[in-house]
Coordinates of C-alpha atoms in Angstrom, one line a residue:
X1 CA 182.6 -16.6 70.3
X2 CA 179.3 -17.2 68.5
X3 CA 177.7 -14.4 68.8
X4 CA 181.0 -12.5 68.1
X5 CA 180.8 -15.0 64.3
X6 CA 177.3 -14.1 63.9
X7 CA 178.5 -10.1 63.7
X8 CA 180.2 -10.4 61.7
X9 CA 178.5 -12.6 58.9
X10 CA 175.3 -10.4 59.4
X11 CA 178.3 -7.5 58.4
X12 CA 179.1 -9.2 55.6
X13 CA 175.7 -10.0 54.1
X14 CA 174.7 -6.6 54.9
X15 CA 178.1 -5.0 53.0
X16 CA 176.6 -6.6 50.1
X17 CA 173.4 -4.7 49.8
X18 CA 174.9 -1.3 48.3
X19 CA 173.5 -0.6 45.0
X20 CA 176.8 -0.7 43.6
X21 CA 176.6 3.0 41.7
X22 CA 173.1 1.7 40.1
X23 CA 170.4 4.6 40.0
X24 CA 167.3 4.4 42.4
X25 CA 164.6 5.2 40.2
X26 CA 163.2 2.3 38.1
X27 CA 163.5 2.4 34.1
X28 CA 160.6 2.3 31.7
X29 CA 160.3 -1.3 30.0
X30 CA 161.1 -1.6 27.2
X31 CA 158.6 -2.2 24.4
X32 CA 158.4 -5.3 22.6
X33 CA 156.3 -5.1 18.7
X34 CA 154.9 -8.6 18.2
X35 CA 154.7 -9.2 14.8
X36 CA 150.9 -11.1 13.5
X37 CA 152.3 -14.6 14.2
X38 CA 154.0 -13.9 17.3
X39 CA 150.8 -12.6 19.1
X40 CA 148.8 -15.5 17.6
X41 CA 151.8 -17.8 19.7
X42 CA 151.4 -15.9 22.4
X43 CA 147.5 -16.5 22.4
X44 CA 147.9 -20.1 21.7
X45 CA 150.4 -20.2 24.6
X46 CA 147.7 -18.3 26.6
X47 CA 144.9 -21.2 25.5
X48 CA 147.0 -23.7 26.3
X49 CA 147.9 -22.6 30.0
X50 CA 144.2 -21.9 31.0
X51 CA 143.7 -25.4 29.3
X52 CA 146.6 -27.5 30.8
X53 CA 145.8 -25.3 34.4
X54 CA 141.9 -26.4 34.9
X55 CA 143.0 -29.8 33.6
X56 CA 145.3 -30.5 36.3
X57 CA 143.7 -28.7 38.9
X58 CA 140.1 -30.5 38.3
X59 CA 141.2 -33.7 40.0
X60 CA 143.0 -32.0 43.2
X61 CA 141.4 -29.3 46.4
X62 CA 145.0 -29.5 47.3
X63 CA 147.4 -26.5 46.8
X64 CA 148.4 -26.5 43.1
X65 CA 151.6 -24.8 41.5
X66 CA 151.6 -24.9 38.0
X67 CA 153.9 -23.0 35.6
X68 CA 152.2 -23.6 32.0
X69 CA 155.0 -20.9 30.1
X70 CA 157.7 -24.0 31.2
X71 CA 155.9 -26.9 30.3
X72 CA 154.8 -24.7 26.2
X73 CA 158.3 -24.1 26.6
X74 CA 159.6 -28.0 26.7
X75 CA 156.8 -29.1 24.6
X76 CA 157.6 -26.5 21.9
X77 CA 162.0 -28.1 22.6
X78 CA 160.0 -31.6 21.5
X79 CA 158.6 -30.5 19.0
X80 CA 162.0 -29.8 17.4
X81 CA 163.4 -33.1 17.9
X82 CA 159.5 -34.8 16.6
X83 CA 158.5 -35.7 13.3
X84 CA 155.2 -36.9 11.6
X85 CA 152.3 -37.9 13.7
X86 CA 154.6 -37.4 17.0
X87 CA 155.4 -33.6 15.6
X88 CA 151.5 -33.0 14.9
X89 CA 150.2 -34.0 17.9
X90 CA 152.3 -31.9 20.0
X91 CA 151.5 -29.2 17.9
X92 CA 147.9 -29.9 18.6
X93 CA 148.2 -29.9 22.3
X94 CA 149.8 -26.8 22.2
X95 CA 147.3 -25.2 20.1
X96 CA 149.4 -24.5 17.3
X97 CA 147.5 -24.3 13.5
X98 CA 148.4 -27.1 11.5
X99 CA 150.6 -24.8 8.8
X100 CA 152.7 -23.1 11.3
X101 CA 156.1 -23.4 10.2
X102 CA 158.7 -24.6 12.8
X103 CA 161.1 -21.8 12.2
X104 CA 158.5 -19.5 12.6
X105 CA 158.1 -20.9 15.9
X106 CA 161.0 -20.8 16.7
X107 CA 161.8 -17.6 15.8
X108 CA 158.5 -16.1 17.8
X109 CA 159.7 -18.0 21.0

């Protein structure tokens, strides 16, 4: 009886692996023009990683997984909600110039 259950939910996991009519070669990617301010957010989003990443990883030998895109991501959410000092000092840890407008931030994320 188990083995007999085991059939046939290996059938069914394998029924599901049909490309469902989708092509087998892979599609070109598609190309994304940053504009000036977009590819300086990408290189302050770049700085920051490489600087949050050999922070954290200076005080551990232990295995490490880090994802700095999420934490630029939920600092960059703060910053929407901050104001003032709060709002200029994330900006700052995220490498962001002082001038950048929000909007513009937003609208390059």
């Amino acid at each position: 009886m188990r083995i007999s259950s085991l059939v046939v939910l290996l059938a069914l996991l394998l029924s599901g692996c049909d490309t469902l009519g989708g092509s087998d070669t892979p599609t070109d990617p598609a190309r994304i023009d940053l504009s000036d301010s977009g590819e300086a957010l990408v290189r302050s989003g770049n700085a920051f990683g490489t600087s949050l990443y050999a922070r954290v990883s200076a005080d551990t030998t232990a295995n490490l997984m880090l994802s700095p895109l999420s934490a630029s991501v939920a600092l960059t959410m703060l910053l929407n909600g901050a104001d003032g000092e709060t709002a200029a000092q994330i900006q700052q840890a995220l490498g962001y110039p002082a001038g950048w407008d929000l909007a513009q931030i937003n609208a390059d994320y």
